[in-house]
């Protein structure tokens, strides 16, 4: 900006000097006193969603601990956890681990949003991103390489699940539910013959269950009139041919039946998975948006 000085007195008027000043003015935008960059809508939406999952994680953890302690007492303080398969096939322990993960991650989201803590929000959004990428990887493998997934599950889990049927009541109930729901018997392509690998159902077993299969393999395990379950309906069926056994029990393996069921309901499963993925991406977006808003607010305070 230039300022000109005018000399009006004396013999002659006019400009007798020029003084030039360059003034650099830093203009600051003014905001109302209560203005904040942090959106209350985004903040409390993240808090509410994570509060619901925090309660769910606590419930899952509580149920898992109760089931594990009950199993611990029944086994007189001994639970087999020698390999990773023992952990994966222990349903109560899986519930405990899943409950802890959900509880911790959702608590970080709750507290990070409520206290406007960017470190907790970064941890929260990073965990969600990892979960999302893992889910996408599993979905791609299952849809692109279904036969390889079948072979992997049969090779890695058939023997271990069949062997553990009587040892773990939770796993036993889960297997019975799966066999009744998907109308199958055993896991692999061998079908009902898989149960010969169990020490109780093996034909060399001295028990009455020898050469048999669990009642959940039976086509008509429940009597219609009395509504009672005939737990002996599968006894001795392993000695029958597939044609003869198929009149009494389901003969195909559960892994193949689940794959066929998934193919028949492909669009429904894909739609559900897409919905879950979109929700996760939305929450990640909201968390990153809140992080940016908090950083803007901090920079405003800093100036």
XYZ file of C-alpha atoms in Angstrom:
303
model
C 0.000 0.000 0.000
C 1.448 3.513 -0.954
C 1.035 6.717 1.057
C 1.643 10.138 -0.625
C 2.454 13.179 1.522
C 1.193 16.562 0.266
C 2.979 19.830 1.101
C 0.393 22.600 1.002
C 2.396 25.456 2.635
C 5.198 27.706 1.384
C 5.779 28.888 -2.120
C 4.408 26.025 -3.992
C 2.253 23.131 -3.202
C 2.384 19.690 -4.533
C 3.752 16.314 -3.672
C 7.259 16.574 -2.354
C 7.848 13.090 -1.191
C 6.617 9.587 -1.770
C 6.771 6.975 0.907
C 5.968 3.446 -0.149
C 5.100 0.835 2.412
C 4.283 -2.767 1.631
C 1.950 -3.988 4.294
C 1.328 -7.725 4.451
C -1.915 -8.254 6.201
C -2.787 -11.716 7.375
C -6.483 -12.041 7.438
C -7.993 -14.644 9.746
C -11.388 -16.011 9.206
C -13.541 -15.300 12.172
C -15.891 -17.933 13.522
C -18.620 -17.729 16.108
C -17.458 -18.347 19.653
C -19.162 -21.753 19.903
C -18.223 -22.932 16.403
C -16.635 -26.382 16.077
C -15.511 -28.399 13.080
C -16.566 -31.641 14.801
C -19.979 -32.808 13.608
C -22.187 -33.986 16.473
C -24.119 -36.182 14.036
C -20.995 -38.100 12.942
C -19.627 -38.247 16.472
C -22.716 -39.706 18.125
C -23.534 -41.997 15.208
C -20.145 -43.690 15.634
C -20.651 -43.791 19.404
C -24.129 -45.349 19.160
C -23.124 -48.017 16.628
C -20.105 -49.029 18.660
C -22.014 -48.953 21.930
C -24.396 -51.574 20.509
C -21.471 -53.764 19.377
C -19.735 -53.177 22.719
C -22.768 -54.617 24.526
C -22.893 -57.523 22.060
C -19.185 -58.223 22.573
C -19.633 -58.198 26.349
C -22.602 -60.585 26.067
C -20.666 -62.932 23.786
C -17.689 -62.845 26.146
C -19.883 -63.579 29.154
C -21.599 -66.539 27.481
C -18.247 -67.897 26.306
C -16.700 -67.650 29.782
C -19.750 -69.326 31.356
C -19.662 -72.194 28.810
C -15.893 -72.608 29.174
C -16.055 -72.711 33.001
C -18.911 -75.219 32.827
C -16.842 -77.397 30.525
C -13.811 -76.912 32.799
C -15.754 -78.191 35.828
C -17.170 -81.174 33.921
C -13.656 -82.112 32.787
C -12.291 -81.733 36.352
C -10.076 -78.796 35.452
C -8.692 -80.233 32.213
C -9.428 -78.857 28.749
C -7.321 -79.961 25.815
C -5.639 -76.992 24.065
C -2.546 -78.539 22.522
C -2.902 -77.393 18.904
C -4.563 -74.589 16.957
C -7.289 -77.055 15.962
C -8.156 -77.600 19.622
C -8.728 -73.841 19.925
C -10.698 -73.506 16.677
C -12.951 -76.470 17.506
C -13.570 -75.296 21.072
C -16.736 -73.250 20.529
C -16.724 -71.624 23.979
C -13.117 -70.499 23.511
C -13.916 -69.126 20.043
C -16.781 -67.153 21.603
C -14.408 -65.764 24.249
C -11.830 -64.679 21.656
C -14.478 -63.153 19.361
C -16.107 -61.413 22.341
C -12.795 -59.896 23.467
C -11.998 -58.625 19.956
C -15.461 -57.087 19.460
C -15.443 -55.639 22.993
C -12.003 -53.996 22.652
C -12.466 -52.638 19.111
C -15.960 -51.267 19.735
C -14.828 -49.762 23.060
C -12.031 -47.958 21.205
C -14.608 -46.626 18.734
C -16.952 -45.521 21.542
C -14.289 -43.809 23.615
C -12.485 -42.374 20.601
C -15.658 -40.743 19.307
C -16.893 -39.560 22.697
C -13.550 -38.125 23.830
C -12.521 -37.039 20.311
C -9.299 -39.034 20.594
C -7.640 -39.438 17.192
C -5.316 -42.235 18.373
C -8.226 -44.435 19.408
C -10.086 -43.596 16.193
C -7.033 -44.522 14.107
C -6.763 -47.835 15.958
C -10.483 -48.435 15.478
C -10.540 -47.657 11.749
C -7.384 -49.745 11.187
C -8.979 -52.764 12.907
C -12.123 -52.394 10.788
C -10.018 -52.178 7.636
C -8.139 -55.357 8.581
C -11.435 -57.176 9.252
C -12.802 -55.950 5.916
C -9.752 -57.140 3.957
C -9.817 -60.541 5.689
C -13.503 -60.976 4.882
C -12.939 -60.027 1.244
C -10.026 -62.471 0.970
C -12.102 -65.336 2.420
C -15.073 -64.488 0.184
C -12.905 -64.410 -2.948
C -11.274 -67.746 -2.101
C -14.647 -69.377 -1.400
C -16.309 -68.111 -4.587
C -13.348 -68.451 -6.952
C -11.872 -71.710 -5.621
C -14.774 -73.648 -4.059
C -13.313 -77.085 -4.807
C -9.968 -76.166 -3.253
C -11.792 -74.895 -0.168
C -13.745 -78.170 0.017
C -10.548 -80.202 -0.160
C -8.843 -78.030 2.457
C -11.712 -78.342 4.936
C -11.996 -82.092 4.408
C -8.263 -82.681 4.819
C -7.775 -80.409 7.812
C -10.942 -80.797 9.866
C -12.773 -84.070 9.113
C -10.709 -86.380 11.302
C -10.360 -83.870 14.136
C -14.083 -83.033 14.285
C -15.148 -86.689 14.079
C -12.663 -87.703 16.790
C -13.808 -84.903 19.124
C -17.551 -85.569 18.782
C -18.026 -87.164 22.214
C -15.250 -85.213 23.939
C -16.803 -81.753 23.625
C -20.558 -81.340 24.345
C -20.665 -77.932 22.628
C -19.066 -79.322 19.472
C -21.379 -82.336 19.608
C -24.460 -80.104 19.725
C -23.114 -78.021 16.844
C -22.462 -81.103 14.682
C -25.911 -82.507 15.430
C -27.494 -79.187 14.503
C -25.522 -78.997 11.228
C -26.355 -82.574 10.226
C -30.057 -82.049 10.862
C -30.167 -78.627 9.202
C -28.256 -79.582 6.042
C -29.497 -83.191 5.915
C -26.053 -84.736 5.889
C -23.960 -87.252 7.800
C -20.225 -86.925 8.332
C -18.123 -84.240 6.685
C -16.142 -85.494 3.690
C -17.208 -87.172 0.457
C -17.159 -90.487 2.333
C -20.336 -89.300 4.031
C -21.691 -91.489 6.830
C -18.591 -93.714 6.656
C -16.644 -90.866 8.281
C -18.077 -91.983 11.617
C -15.987 -95.153 11.483
C -13.090 -92.885 12.520
C -14.740 -92.184 15.869
C -13.800 -94.578 18.672
C -17.416 -94.918 19.794
C -18.935 -95.529 16.338
C -16.121 -97.650 14.936
C -17.154 -101.224 14.178
C -14.444 -102.463 16.539
C -16.041 -100.589 19.434
C -17.585 -102.853 22.098
C -20.357 -100.320 22.785
C -23.869 -100.551 21.346
C -23.003 -97.556 19.129
C -20.428 -99.617 17.223
C -20.931 -99.479 13.423
C -23.498 -96.743 13.958
C -23.860 -93.000 13.398
C -25.299 -90.186 15.563
C -29.075 -89.873 15.688
C -28.809 -86.505 13.895
C -27.991 -88.419 10.692
C -31.375 -90.155 10.705
C -34.068 -89.116 8.254
C -36.829 -89.748 10.802
C -35.147 -89.431 14.186
C -38.211 -87.953 15.893
C -41.415 -89.921 16.326
C -44.290 -87.793 14.982
C -46.882 -88.978 17.509
C -44.809 -88.908 20.697
C -42.327 -86.185 19.635
C -39.563 -88.266 21.211
C -36.121 -88.589 19.622
C -34.965 -92.117 18.835
C -31.244 -91.903 19.607
C -30.774 -95.517 18.445
C -32.043 -94.923 14.913
C -28.524 -94.869 13.451
C -27.168 -97.981 15.115
C -25.510 -100.524 12.795
C -26.008 -98.564 9.539
C -22.304 -98.559 8.598
C -22.525 -102.191 7.546
C -25.205 -101.301 4.984
C -24.576 -100.234 1.421
C -25.222 -96.639 0.423
C -28.540 -97.630 -1.190
C -29.735 -99.462 1.913
C -28.431 -96.837 4.349
C -30.055 -94.001 2.391
C -33.483 -95.319 3.443
C -32.601 -94.703 7.083
C -30.063 -91.870 7.193
C -28.632 -89.034 5.140
C -25.553 -90.438 3.456
C -23.749 -87.444 1.910
C -21.125 -85.339 3.716
C -21.921 -81.951 5.223
C -19.143 -79.974 3.512
C -20.481 -80.819 0.054
C -24.076 -80.162 1.125
C -23.136 -76.756 2.518
C -21.379 -75.911 -0.751
C -24.466 -76.899 -2.765
C -26.687 -74.870 -0.410
C -24.399 -71.848 -0.842
C -24.568 -72.141 -4.637
C -28.367 -72.283 -4.554
C -28.526 -69.207 -2.325
C -25.655 -67.392 -3.984
C -27.489 -64.116 -4.620
C -28.857 -63.932 -1.097
C -25.448 -64.651 0.449
C -23.738 -62.177 -1.900
C -26.322 -59.495 -1.060
C -25.886 -60.061 2.674
C -22.087 -59.981 2.381
C -22.265 -56.819 0.275
C -24.503 -55.176 2.879
C -22.044 -56.029 5.663
C -19.144 -54.718 3.562
C -20.942 -51.441 2.809
C -21.743 -50.914 6.486
C -18.100 -51.504 7.400
C -16.913 -49.080 4.715
C -19.448 -46.497 5.907
C -18.224 -46.764 9.504
C -14.586 -46.542 8.367
C -15.492 -43.431 6.349
C -17.257 -41.871 9.340
C -14.284 -42.610 11.594
C -11.815 -41.061 9.146
C -14.147 -38.068 8.685
C -14.283 -37.543 12.435
C -10.486 -37.796 12.616
C -10.164 -35.046 10.012
C -12.677 -32.832 11.809
C -10.823 -33.247 15.103
C -7.519 -32.343 13.430
C -9.132 -29.190 11.956
C -10.439 -28.234 15.374
C -7.016 -28.746 16.936
C -5.366 -26.597 14.238
C -7.898 -23.839 14.948
C -7.033 -23.941 18.635
C -3.337 -23.900 17.794
C -3.696 -20.589 15.916
